[in-house]
Structure formats: C-alpha cells, structure tokens
CSV table of C-alpha atoms and ligand atoms in Angstrom, one decimal:
chain,number,residue,atom,x,y,z
A,4,MET,CA,26.1,-26.4,15.4
A,5,GLN,CA,26.6,-24.7,12.0
A,6,LYS,CA,28.9,-22.0,10.7
A,7,VAL,CA,27.7,-18.9,8.8
A,8,GLU,CA,29.9,-16.5,6.9
A,9,VAL,CA,28.4,-13.2,5.8
A,10,LEU,CA,30.0,-11.5,2.8
A,11,ASP,CA,29.3,-8.1,1.3
A,12,ALA,CA,27.1,-8.6,-1.8
A,13,LYS,CA,29.0,-6.0,-3.8
A,14,THR,CA,32.6,-6.4,-2.8
A,15,LYS,CA,32.5,-10.1,-1.7
A,16,GLU,CA,34.6,-9.0,1.3
A,17,GLN,CA,33.9,-11.0,4.5
A,18,LEU,CA,32.0,-9.0,7.0
A,19,CYS,CA,31.3,-11.5,9.8
A,20,PHE,CA,32.0,-15.2,10.7
A,21,LEU,CA,29.6,-16.9,13.1
A,22,ASP,CA,31.0,-20.2,14.1
A,23,LYS,CA,28.4,-21.6,16.5
A,24,VAL,CA,24.9,-21.1,15.0
A,25,ASP,CA,22.0,-23.4,16.0
A,26,PRO,CA,20.7,-25.1,12.8
A,27,HIS,CA,17.2,-24.3,13.9
A,28,SER,CA,17.9,-20.6,13.9
A,29,THR,CA,15.9,-18.4,11.5
A,30,ILE,CA,17.2,-15.8,9.1
A,31,GLY,CA,15.8,-13.3,11.6
A,32,ASP,CA,18.0,-14.7,14.3
A,33,ILE,CA,21.1,-14.5,12.1
A,34,LYS,CA,20.3,-10.9,11.3
A,35,SER,CA,20.1,-10.2,15.0
A,36,LEU,CA,23.6,-11.9,15.5
A,37,PHE,CA,25.0,-9.9,12.6
A,38,TYR,CA,23.5,-6.7,14.1
A,39,LYS,CA,25.6,-7.3,17.2
A,40,SER,CA,28.8,-6.8,15.1
A,41,TYR,CA,27.3,-4.0,13.0
A,42,PRO,CA,25.0,-1.8,15.2
A,43,GLN,CA,24.5,0.6,12.3
A,44,TRP,CA,22.6,-2.1,10.3
A,45,TYR,CA,19.5,-3.0,12.4
A,46,PRO,CA,17.7,-6.2,11.2
A,47,ALA,CA,15.1,-4.4,9.1
A,48,ARG,CA,17.8,-2.8,7.0
A,49,GLN,CA,19.5,-6.1,6.2
A,50,ALA,CA,18.9,-8.3,3.2
A,51,LEU,CA,20.6,-11.8,3.3
A,52,ARG,CA,20.9,-13.9,0.2
A,53,LEU,CA,22.5,-17.2,-0.8
A,54,GLU,CA,23.7,-15.7,-4.1
A,55,SER,CA,25.0,-12.2,-4.4
A,56,LYS,CA,22.3,-11.2,-6.9
A,57,GLY,CA,19.7,-13.7,-5.8
A,58,LYS,CA,16.4,-13.4,-4.0
A,59,SER,CA,16.4,-12.1,-0.4
A,60,LEU,CA,15.7,-14.8,2.3
A,61,ARG,CA,12.6,-14.4,4.4
A,62,ASP,CA,13.0,-13.8,8.1
A,63,ASP,CA,11.1,-16.9,9.0
A,64,GLU,CA,13.3,-19.3,6.9
A,65,ILE,CA,15.2,-21.8,8.9
A,66,LEU,CA,18.9,-22.3,8.5
A,67,GLN,CA,18.9,-26.2,8.4
A,68,ASN,CA,16.2,-26.1,5.6
A,69,LEU,CA,18.4,-24.0,3.3
A,70,PRO,CA,20.5,-25.7,0.5
A,71,VAL,CA,23.8,-25.0,2.3
A,72,GLY,CA,26.7,-27.1,3.6
A,73,THR,CA,28.2,-27.0,7.1
A,74,THR,CA,29.4,-23.5,6.4
A,75,ALA,CA,26.6,-21.3,5.0
A,76,THR,CA,27.7,-18.4,2.9
A,77,MET,CA,25.3,-15.5,2.8
A,78,TYR,CA,25.5,-12.2,1.0
A,79,PHE,CA,24.5,-9.0,2.8
A,80,LYS,CA,22.9,-6.0,1.2
A,81,ASP,CA,22.1,-2.8,3.1
A,82,LEU,CA,18.5,-1.8,2.2
A,83,GLY,CA,19.0,1.7,3.5
A,84,PRO,CA,17.0,3.6,6.2
A,85,GLN,CA,13.6,2.0,7.0
A,86,LEU,CA,10.4,3.3,8.7
A,87,GLY,CA,7.5,1.3,10.3
A,88,TRP,CA,4.4,1.1,8.1
A,89,THR,CA,2.2,2.8,10.7
A,90,THR,CA,4.5,5.8,10.7
A,91,VAL,CA,4.6,5.9,6.9
A,92,PHE,CA,0.8,5.6,6.5
A,93,PHE,CA,0.2,8.3,9.1
A,94,ALA,CA,2.5,10.6,7.2
A,95,GLU,CA,0.9,9.8,3.9
A,96,TYR,CA,-2.8,9.9,4.9
A,97,ILE,CA,-2.8,12.6,7.6
A,98,GLY,CA,-0.8,14.8,5.1
A,99,ALA,CA,-3.4,14.2,2.4
A,100,LEU,CA,-6.3,14.8,4.8
A,101,LEU,CA,-5.0,18.0,6.3
A,102,THR,CA,-3.9,19.4,2.9
A,103,TYR,CA,-7.4,19.0,1.6
A,104,LEU,CA,-8.9,20.8,4.6
A,105,LEU,CA,-6.7,23.8,4.1
A,106,PHE,CA,-8.4,24.4,0.8
A,107,PHE,CA,-11.9,23.5,2.1
A,108,PHE,CA,-11.6,26.2,4.8
A,109,ARG,CA,-10.0,28.5,2.3
A,110,VAL,CA,-7.1,29.6,4.5
A,111,PRO,CA,-5.6,32.9,3.4
A,112,TYR,CA,-3.1,33.1,0.4
A,113,ILE,CA,-4.8,30.3,-1.5
A,114,TYR,CA,-7.6,32.1,-3.3
A,115,SER,CA,-8.1,35.9,-3.4
A,116,HIS,CA,-8.1,37.4,0.1
A,117,THR,CA,-11.9,38.3,-0.2
A,118,TYR,CA,-12.6,34.6,0.0
A,119,ALA,CA,-10.5,33.8,3.1
A,120,PHE,CA,-12.4,31.5,5.5
A,121,THR,CA,-15.6,31.7,3.5
A,122,SER,CA,-17.5,28.6,2.5
A,123,SER,CA,-18.8,27.5,-0.9
A,124,PRO,CA,-22.5,28.0,-1.6
A,125,HIS,CA,-22.7,24.6,-3.2
A,126,PRO,CA,-23.6,21.6,-0.9
A,127,VAL,CA,-21.6,19.2,-3.1
A,128,VAL,CA,-18.4,20.9,-2.0
A,129,THR,CA,-19.1,20.1,1.6
A,130,LEU,CA,-20.2,16.6,0.6
A,131,ALA,CA,-16.9,16.1,-1.3
A,132,CYS,CA,-14.9,17.2,1.8
A,133,VAL,CA,-16.8,14.7,4.0
A,134,CYS,CA,-16.1,11.9,1.5
A,135,HIS,CA,-12.4,12.8,1.1
A,136,THR,CA,-12.0,13.0,4.9
A,137,PHE,CA,-13.9,9.8,5.4
A,138,HIS,CA,-11.7,8.0,2.8
A,139,TYR,CA,-8.4,8.8,4.5
A,140,MET,CA,-9.8,8.4,8.0
A,141,LYS,CA,-10.9,4.9,7.0
A,142,ARG,CA,-7.4,4.1,5.6
A,143,LEU,CA,-5.8,5.3,8.8
A,144,MET,CA,-8.1,3.1,10.9
A,145,GLU,CA,-7.4,0.2,8.6
A,146,THR,CA,-3.7,0.7,9.1
A,147,ILE,CA,-4.1,0.6,12.8
A,148,PHE,CA,-6.8,-2.1,13.2
A,149,VAL,CA,-7.0,-4.2,10.1
A,150,HIS,CA,-3.8,-4.7,8.0
A,151,ARG,CA,-1.2,-7.3,8.9
A,152,PHE,CA,1.8,-6.3,6.8
A,153,SER,CA,4.4,-9.0,5.9
A,154,HIS,CA,7.3,-6.5,5.5
A,155,GLY,CA,7.9,-4.9,8.9
A,156,THR,CA,9.2,-1.7,7.4
A,157,MET,CA,9.2,0.5,4.3
A,158,PRO,CA,12.2,2.2,2.6
A,159,LEU,CA,12.6,5.9,3.5
A,160,ARG,CA,12.8,6.7,-0.2
A,161,THR,CA,9.3,5.2,-0.7
A,162,ILE,CA,7.7,7.4,1.9
A,163,ILE,CA,9.2,10.5,0.3
A,164,LYS,CA,7.7,9.4,-3.1
A,165,ASN,CA,4.4,8.4,-1.7
A,166,CYS,CA,4.0,11.6,0.4
A,167,ALA,CA,4.8,13.7,-2.7
A,168,TYR,CA,2.2,11.7,-4.6
A,169,TYR,CA,-0.6,11.9,-1.9
A,170,TRP,CA,0.0,15.5,-0.6
A,171,GLY,CA,0.6,16.9,-4.1
A,172,PHE,CA,-2.5,15.3,-5.6
A,173,SER,CA,-4.7,16.2,-2.6
A,174,ALA,CA,-3.7,19.9,-2.9
A,175,TRP,CA,-4.3,19.8,-6.6
A,176,LEU,CA,-7.8,18.3,-6.3
A,177,ALA,CA,-8.8,20.4,-3.4
A,178,TYR,CA,-7.7,23.6,-5.1
A,179,TYR,CA,-10.2,23.0,-7.9
A,180,ILE,CA,-13.1,21.5,-5.9
A,181,ASN,CA,-13.0,24.3,-3.3
A,182,HIS,CA,-12.3,27.1,-5.8
A,183,PRO,CA,-14.8,30.1,-5.6
A,184,LEU,CA,-15.5,29.7,-9.3
A,185,TYR,CA,-16.3,25.9,-9.0
A,186,THR,CA,-19.4,24.9,-10.9
A,187,PRO,CA,-21.4,21.9,-9.6
A,188,PRO,CA,-22.0,18.8,-11.8
A,189,SER,CA,-24.1,19.1,-15.0
A,190,TYR,CA,-26.9,16.8,-13.9
A,191,GLY,CA,-27.2,18.3,-10.4
A,192,GLU,CA,-28.5,16.4,-7.4
A,193,LEU,CA,-29.3,13.2,-9.3
A,194,GLN,CA,-25.6,12.9,-10.4
A,195,ILE,CA,-24.4,13.7,-6.9
A,196,LYS,CA,-26.8,11.2,-5.3
A,197,TYR,CA,-25.8,8.3,-7.6
A,198,ALA,CA,-22.1,9.1,-7.2
A,199,LEU,CA,-22.5,9.1,-3.4
A,200,ILE,CA,-24.2,5.7,-3.4
A,201,THR,CA,-21.5,4.1,-5.6
A,202,PHE,CA,-18.8,5.8,-3.5
A,203,ALA,CA,-20.2,4.4,-0.2
A,204,MET,CA,-20.6,0.9,-1.8
A,205,CYS,CA,-17.0,0.9,-3.0
A,206,GLU,CA,-15.7,2.1,0.4
A,207,MET,CA,-17.6,-0.8,2.1
A,208,GLY,CA,-16.3,-3.2,-0.5
A,209,ASN,CA,-12.7,-2.0,-0.1
A,210,LEU,CA,-13.0,-2.5,3.7
A,211,SER,CA,-14.5,-5.9,3.3
A,212,ILE,CA,-11.6,-7.1,1.1
A,213,HIS,CA,-9.0,-5.7,3.5
A,214,MET,CA,-10.7,-7.6,6.3
A,215,SER,CA,-10.7,-10.8,4.3
A,216,LEU,CA,-7.0,-10.4,3.5
A,217,SER,CA,-6.2,-9.8,7.1
A,218,ASN,CA,-8.2,-12.9,8.1
A,219,LEU,CA,-5.9,-15.0,5.9
A,220,ARG,CA,-3.2,-14.2,8.5
A,221,VAL,CA,-5.0,-14.8,11.7
A,222,ASP,CA,-2.8,-17.8,12.4
A,223,GLY,CA,0.4,-16.1,11.5
A,224,PHE,CA,2.3,-15.8,8.3
A,225,ARG,CA,3.4,-19.4,7.7
A,226,VAL,CA,0.4,-20.8,5.9
A,227,ARG,CA,0.4,-19.7,2.3
A,228,ARG,CA,-3.2,-19.3,1.0
A,229,PHE,CA,-5.0,-17.3,-1.7
A,230,PRO,CA,-8.1,-15.3,-0.9
A,231,MET,CA,-11.6,-16.6,-1.5
A,232,PRO,CA,-15.1,-15.1,-1.4
A,233,THR,CA,-16.9,-15.4,1.9
A,234,LYS,CA,-20.5,-14.9,3.1
A,235,ASN,CA,-20.1,-11.1,2.8
A,236,PRO,CA,-21.4,-10.2,-0.8
A,237,PHE,CA,-18.8,-7.5,-1.1
A,238,THR,CA,-16.1,-10.2,-1.2
A,239,TRP,CA,-17.8,-12.0,-4.1
A,240,LEU,CA,-15.7,-9.9,-6.4
A,241,PHE,CA,-13.0,-12.5,-5.5
A,242,PHE,CA,-14.8,-14.8,-7.9
A,243,PHE,CA,-13.6,-12.6,-10.8
A,244,VAL,CA,-10.4,-10.7,-9.7
A,245,SER,CA,-7.3,-11.3,-7.7
A,246,CYS,CA,-7.2,-7.8,-6.2
A,247,PRO,CA,-10.8,-6.6,-5.6
A,248,ASN,CA,-9.5,-4.0,-3.0
A,249,TYR,CA,-7.9,-2.2,-5.9
A,250,THR,CA,-11.1,-2.5,-8.1
A,251,TYR,CA,-13.2,-1.0,-5.3
A,252,GLU,CA,-10.5,1.8,-4.7
A,253,VAL,CA,-10.7,2.7,-8.4
A,254,GLY,CA,-14.5,2.6,-8.2
A,255,ALA,CA,-14.5,5.0,-5.2
A,256,TRP,CA,-12.3,7.5,-7.1
A,257,MET,CA,-14.4,7.2,-10.2
A,258,SER,CA,-17.5,8.0,-8.1
A,259,PHE,CA,-15.7,11.0,-6.6
A,260,THR,CA,-14.9,12.1,-10.1
A,261,VAL,CA,-18.6,11.9,-11.1
A,262,MET,CA,-19.7,13.6,-7.9
A,263,THR,CA,-17.3,16.6,-8.3
A,264,GLN,CA,-17.0,16.6,-12.1
A,265,VAL,CA,-13.4,18.0,-11.8
A,266,LEU,CA,-10.7,17.1,-14.3
A,267,PRO,CA,-7.8,16.8,-11.8
A,268,VAL,CA,-9.8,14.2,-9.9
A,269,ALA,CA,-10.2,12.2,-13.1
A,270,ILE,CA,-6.4,12.4,-13.7
A,271,TYR,CA,-5.7,11.3,-10.1
A,272,THR,CA,-8.1,8.3,-10.6
A,273,LEU,CA,-6.2,7.4,-13.8
A,274,PHE,CA,-2.8,7.6,-12.1
A,275,GLY,CA,-4.1,5.4,-9.2
A,276,PHE,CA,-5.6,3.0,-11.7
A,277,ILE,CA,-2.3,2.6,-13.6
A,278,GLN,CA,-0.3,2.0,-10.4
A,279,MET,CA,-2.8,-0.5,-9.0
A,280,THR,CA,-3.0,-2.3,-12.3
A,281,ILE,CA,0.7,-2.8,-12.3
A,282,TRP,CA,0.6,-4.1,-8.7
A,283,ALA,CA,-2.5,-6.3,-9.3
A,284,LYS,CA,-0.9,-7.9,-12.4
A,285,GLY,CA,2.2,-8.7,-10.5
A,286,LYS,CA,0.3,-10.2,-7.6
A,287,HIS,CA,-2.0,-12.1,-10.0
A,288,ARG,CA,1.0,-13.7,-11.7
A,289,ALA,CA,2.5,-14.6,-8.3
A,290,TYR,CA,-0.8,-16.3,-7.3
A,291,ILE,CA,-0.9,-18.4,-10.5
A,292,ARG,CA,2.7,-19.4,-10.1
A,293,GLU,CA,2.4,-20.4,-6.5
A,294,PHE,CA,-1.1,-22.1,-6.4
A,295,LYS,CA,-1.7,-24.8,-9.0
A,296,ASP,CA,-5.4,-24.8,-8.3
A,297,TYR,CA,-5.8,-21.0,-8.7
A,298,PRO,CA,-9.2,-20.2,-10.4
A,299,SER,CA,-8.6,-19.6,-14.1
A,300,VAL,CA,-11.6,-17.3,-14.4
A,301,ARG,CA,-10.0,-14.6,-12.2
A,302,MET,CA,-8.4,-11.6,-13.8
A,303,ALA,CA,-6.1,-9.1,-12.1
A,304,ILE,CA,-8.2,-6.1,-11.4
A,305,ILE,CA,-11.1,-5.7,-13.9
A,306,PRO,CA,-13.5,-8.7,-14.2
A,307,LEU,CA,-13.1,-10.6,-17.6
A,308,ILE,CA,-11.0,-7.8,-19.1
A,309,LEU,CA,-7.7,-6.9,-17.3
B,21,LIG,C1,0.3,17.1,-8.8
B,21,LIG,C2,1.1,16.3,-7.9
B,21,LIG,C3,1.9,15.2,-8.6
B,21,LIG,C4,2.9,14.5,-7.6
B,21,LIG,C5,3.6,13.5,-8.5
B,21,LIG,C6,4.5,12.7,-7.6
B,21,LIG,C7,5.2,11.7,-8.5
B,21,LIG,C8,5.4,10.4,-7.8
B,21,LIG,C9,5.0,9.3,-8.7
B,21,LIG,C10,5.2,8.0,-7.9
B,21,LIG,C11,4.0,7.2,-8.0
B,21,LIG,C12,3.9,6.4,-6.7
B,21,LIG,C13,2.5,5.9,-6.5
B,21,LIG,C14,2.4,5.5,-5.1
B,21,LIG,C15,1.0,5.3,-4.7
B,21,LIG,C16,1.0,4.8,-3.3
B,21,LIG,C17,0.0,4.1,-2.9
B,21,LIG,C18,0.1,3.6,-1.5
B,21,LIG,O1,0.4,4.2,-0.6
B,21,LIG,S1,-0.2,1.9,-1.5
B,21,LIG,C19,0.3,1.4,0.0
B,21,LIG,C20,1.8,1.6,0.1
B,21,LIG,N1,2.6,0.6,-0.6
B,21,LIG,C21,3.7,0.9,-1.2
B,21,LIG,O2,4.0,2.1,-1.4
B,21,LIG,C22,4.5,-0.1,-1.7
B,21,LIG,C23,5.8,-0.1,-0.9
B,21,LIG,N2,6.5,-1.3,-1.1
B,21,LIG,C24,7.7,-1.4,-1.7
B,21,LIG,O3,8.2,-0.4,-2.1
B,21,LIG,C25,8.2,-2.7,-1.9
B,21,LIG,O4,7.3,-3.7,-1.4
B,21,LIG,C26,9.6,-3.0,-1.1
B,21,LIG,C27,10.7,-2.2,-1.8
B,21,LIG,C28,9.5,-2.7,0.4
B,21,LIG,C29,9.9,-4.5,-1.3
B,21,LIG,O5,9.7,-4.9,-2.6
B,21,LIG,P1,9.4,-6.4,-3.0
B,21,LIG,O6,9.1,-6.5,-4.4
B,21,LIG,O7,8.5,-7.0,-2.0
B,21,LIG,O8,10.8,-7.1,-2.7
B,21,LIG,P2,11.9,-7.8,-3.6
B,21,LIG,O9,12.6,-8.8,-2.7
B,21,LIG,O10,11.4,-8.3,-4.9
B,21,LIG,O11,12.9,-6.6,-3.8
B,21,LIG,C30,12.8,-5.7,-4.9
B,21,LIG,C31,14.0,-4.7,-4.8
B,21,LIG,O12,13.7,-3.8,-3.6
B,21,LIG,C32,14.7,-4.0,-2.7
B,21,LIG,N3,14.1,-4.0,-1.3
B,21,LIG,C33,13.4,-5.0,-0.8
B,21,LIG,N4,13.0,-4.6,0.4
B,21,LIG,C34,13.4,-3.4,0.6
B,21,LIG,C35,13.4,-2.5,1.7
B,21,LIG,N5,12.7,-2.8,2.8
B,21,LIG,N6,14.0,-1.3,1.6
B,21,LIG,C36,14.7,-1.0,0.5
B,21,LIG,N7,14.8,-1.8,-0.6
B,21,LIG,C37,14.2,-3.0,-0.5
B,21,LIG,C38,15.4,-5.3,-2.9
B,21,LIG,O13,16.7,-5.4,-2.5
B,21,LIG,C39,15.3,-5.4,-4.5
B,21,LIG,O14,16.3,-4.6,-5.0
B,21,LIG,P3,17.5,-5.2,-6.0
B,21,LIG,O15,18.3,-4.0,-6.4
B,21,LIG,O16,16.8,-6.0,-7.1
B,21,LIG,O17,18.3,-6.1,-5.1
B,22,NDP,N1,-5.4,5.7,-4.6
B,22,NDP,C1,-4.3,5.1,-4.9
B,22,NDP,O1,-3.5,5.6,-5.7
B,22,NDP,C2,-3.9,3.9,-4.2
B,22,NDP,C3,-4.6,3.4,-3.1
B,22,NDP,N2,-4.3,2.2,-2.5
B,22,NDP,C4,-5.2,1.8,-1.4
B,22,NDP,O2,-4.3,1.3,-0.3
B,22,NDP,C5,-4.8,-0.1,0.0
B,22,NDP,C6,-3.6,-0.9,0.4
B,22,NDP,O3,-2.7,-1.0,-0.7
B,22,NDP,P1,-1.6,-2.2,-0.8
B,22,NDP,O4,-0.8,-2.3,0.4
B,22,NDP,O5,-0.9,-2.0,-2.1
B,22,NDP,O6,-2.7,-3.5,-0.9
B,22,NDP,P2,-2.4,-5.0,-0.9
B,22,NDP,O7,-3.5,-5.7,-1.4
B,22,NDP,O8,-1.0,-5.3,-1.5
B,22,NDP,O9,-2.3,-5.3,0.7
B,22,NDP,C7,-3.3,-5.0,1.6
B,22,NDP,C8,-3.0,-5.9,2.9
B,22,NDP,O10,-3.4,-7.2,2.7
B,22,NDP,C9,-2.3,-8.1,2.8
B,22,NDP,N3,-2.4,-9.1,1.8
B,22,NDP,C10,-2.4,-9.0,0.5
B,22,NDP,N4,-2.5,-10.2,-0.1
B,22,NDP,C11,-2.5,-11.1,0.8
B,22,NDP,C12,-2.6,-12.6,0.8
B,22,NDP,N5,-2.7,-13.3,-0.3
B,22,NDP,N6,-2.5,-13.2,2.0
B,22,NDP,C13,-2.5,-12.5,3.2
B,22,NDP,N7,-2.4,-11.1,3.2
B,22,NDP,C14,-2.4,-10.5,2.1
B,22,NDP,C15,-1.1,-7.2,2.7
B,22,NDP,O11,0.1,-7.7,3.3
B,22,NDP,P3,1.6,-7.5,2.8
B,22,NDP,O12,2.2,-6.8,3.9
B,22,NDP,O13,2.1,-8.8,2.5
B,22,NDP,O14,1.5,-6.6,1.5
B,22,NDP,C16,-1.5,-5.9,3.3
B,22,NDP,O15,-1.5,-6.0,4.7
B,22,NDP,C17,-5.4,-0.6,-1.3
B,22,NDP,O16,-6.4,-1.6,-1.1
B,22,NDP,C18,-6.1,0.6,-1.8
B,22,NDP,O17,-7.3,0.8,-1.1
B,22,NDP,C19,-3.2,1.5,-2.9
B,22,NDP,C20,-2.5,1.9,-4.0
B,22,NDP,C21,-2.7,3.1,-4.7
C-alpha cells in the first residue's frame, strides 16, 4: 500500500492524506478518493500534479509508475466549473443554427416591418441557408456519433467564449446574406455552382478526417498513434498536413464566401483560419515531438506552406 498526500498548489497547505492507496490505482481513482473528502470538487474539476506548477497528470496514469517515493505528494488545482462536451457543442451549434434561421425567415424587428416573414427572390439565399444548416447539423451529428474526446469536460468559461463567437458571427453573417438589399454574386449561377461543389467536397473531407481520427481510438485511449491516410481519397490530405480537418473546414467557409459574396463571411473565414492555424501548429509540433518517425513532408494546415 502507498501513501498519498494532496497539497493545495497555491498555498501548499495539506488538503488530504490518503494512507492506504493501492499502488495500481490510477490518477482517476485518486481523484475519486479526494472527492469523498471534498464533494464540491468533482473529479473533472480537479487537476493533480507532481510539482505545483508542473503538467497535470492524466487520469489513466498509474500511481506505481510515477517517479514518487512511498509517500506521493501531489498538488491540487481547482479547474473551475466544467460541462460535458455534448452539452457544450449543442449549445454552440444549435445556437448558431437557430440564430441564422431567425434572419432567414426574417422574423419581425430585424429588417423593416414590410419585410417580416417574406422570402428573398434570390435562390442563392435559400441555398446558403441549406448549406449553413447542413454544416451545423453535421457537426451536431459528429459530436454525438463520431468524436471520441480525450478530455471528459470543457471549462464553463470556454463555452461562454465559444457561444459568443458562434452565435455572434452567425447573426452577423445571416443579417447580410438575408438582407432585402442583398445582391447575388457577380458571376451568377456559375460562381454559385462551383462554390457549392467545393463546399460539398470540403464537408465530405472534413467528415472523413473526423472518422479517421475517431478510428484511432477504437481500442481506447492508451495506444498513442498519429493519423495516416486510408483508402478513402479524402484522407490523402494526411500525406501533406497534420490537421486536414481544419484545412477542409477553412475550404468549406471559403466556398461559402464565394457562394454568397458577402464580406462578413470572409471575415469569419479569416478568424476561423487564424484560430485553426494556431491549434494546428500546436498539434503539429506535439506530433513531431512525440513520434520520431513523423513524416517530414507534412505541414500543419496548408500543404507545403504553413
Ligand atoms: C461579431 C461577433 C464577434 C464575436 C466575437 C467573440 C470573441 C471571442 C473570440 C474568441 C475566439 C474563440 C474561437 C473559438 C472557436 C471555437 C471553435 C470550436 O468550437 S472548436 C471545438 C471546441 N474546442 C475548443 O473550444 C477548445 C477547448 N479546449 C480547451 O479550452 C482546452 O483544451 C482545455 C482548457 C480544456 C485544456 O487545455 P490543454 O492545453 O489540453 O491542457 P493543459 O494541461 O496544457 O492546460 C492548459 C491550461 O488550462 C488549464 N486547464 C486544463 N484543463 C482545464 C479544464 N478542464 N478546465 C479549466 N482549465 C483547464 C490548465 O490548468 C492550464 O492552466 P495553467 O494556468 O497553465 O495551470
Ligand atoms: N469554424 C471555426 O471557427 C472552427 C471550426 N472547427 C471545427 O470543429 C471541428 C473539431 O474541432 P477540434 O475539436 O478543435 O478538432 P481536433 O482535430 O482537435 O479534434 C477532433 C477529434 O479528433 C480527436 N483527435 C484529434 N487528434 C487525434 C489523434 N492524434 N488521435 C486520436 N484522436 C484524435 C479529438 O480528440 P481530443 O478530445 O483529444 O481533442 C477530437 O475528438 C474541426 O475539425 C472543425 O471542423 C474547429 C475550430 C474552429
């Protein structure tokens, strides 16, 4: 049996002393024991570390494999309120989807009252609504049926930030696309048709990558692997980039920009691109660090460039 003392990471004050812990226990088990003494800190809120400012231990790490003596000293940090990913994504995506529809149906008090519940004479406006709705419905379905998230939860402050981002931008895009004075794209049907084709391809590509990532975890979270192209041609982008799901996501929004020819859509695409590039570069660096045989030709998000 092993002893575990848990100290507050900030004050170094002892919060708990567990004197009979099975050495095969995981960090997740220790969090559950700690939770018994502190019911306000459910396991998902807890971060346990071996150094007060070090890296948080993963829930699946085993006590006897850690570099500790007979008494393991761990530092506790409260991560604050947490929400499950499915709840978070429902709030983000359903919010974005419904906000857009308010503008599409021109509910009163958005545009002049003479336009209340009228529809646009331009077919591209309806097509844009179908594409936007499809995009978020797809992401909702992926959240339920495809993704296997490693973090069980998300911080409450992240959901507030993400909802502001998605709902705010959805309203802004929808306002202009569904505006009674909206003018269709300069090159008419040809522009719309090509944009629709690339949009559909990018959506299929994005789904294919999400399925590949999910398949990496079919046998649980323990085996560490990096993603590889499969027989599905949409996954061949893995030959060139570490995060093709982001490449396809940016492609879908670029197509939507060409389809609607609306400046706020281009601005939203740019914001998404910047955010995804930051994440992709971080993940790319992590893959290179972890896997010595990582393909050197791969870039983070844009083949051969970025
Ligand atoms: C016209 C309208 C305009 C509107 C404008 C609105 C402006 C808003 C701009 C904001 C832009 C935001 C863009 C969002 C786009 C969103 C897209 C998506 O929805 S993508 C899918 C959703 N994904 C995410 O949102 C990412 C969420 N994930 C995270 O935030 C992090 O993964 C994490 C915090 C959960 C964990 O971080 P990670 O790097 O994996 O862990 P570390 O161990 O390195 O820790 C770093 C740091 O975070 C603390 N931490 C870790 N876990 C948690 C947790 N569960 N809760 C709270 N805090 C956590 C950890 O302790 C570290 O802190 P430190 O102080 O260093 O100790
Ligand atoms: N329009 C916009 O502004 C933005 C849109 N998005 C969209 O949302 C989608 C999801 O975003 P995000 O969560 O950041 O995408 P990620 O690529 O970080 O993750 C997608 C899923 O794949 C898992 N995963 C990732 N890498 C691996 C790996 N090497 N092995 C096993 N599983 C892995 C993740 O698990 P884990 O829980 O470990 O992360 C997660 O479940 C994006 O693909 C994009 O389509 C995202 C950001 C901005």
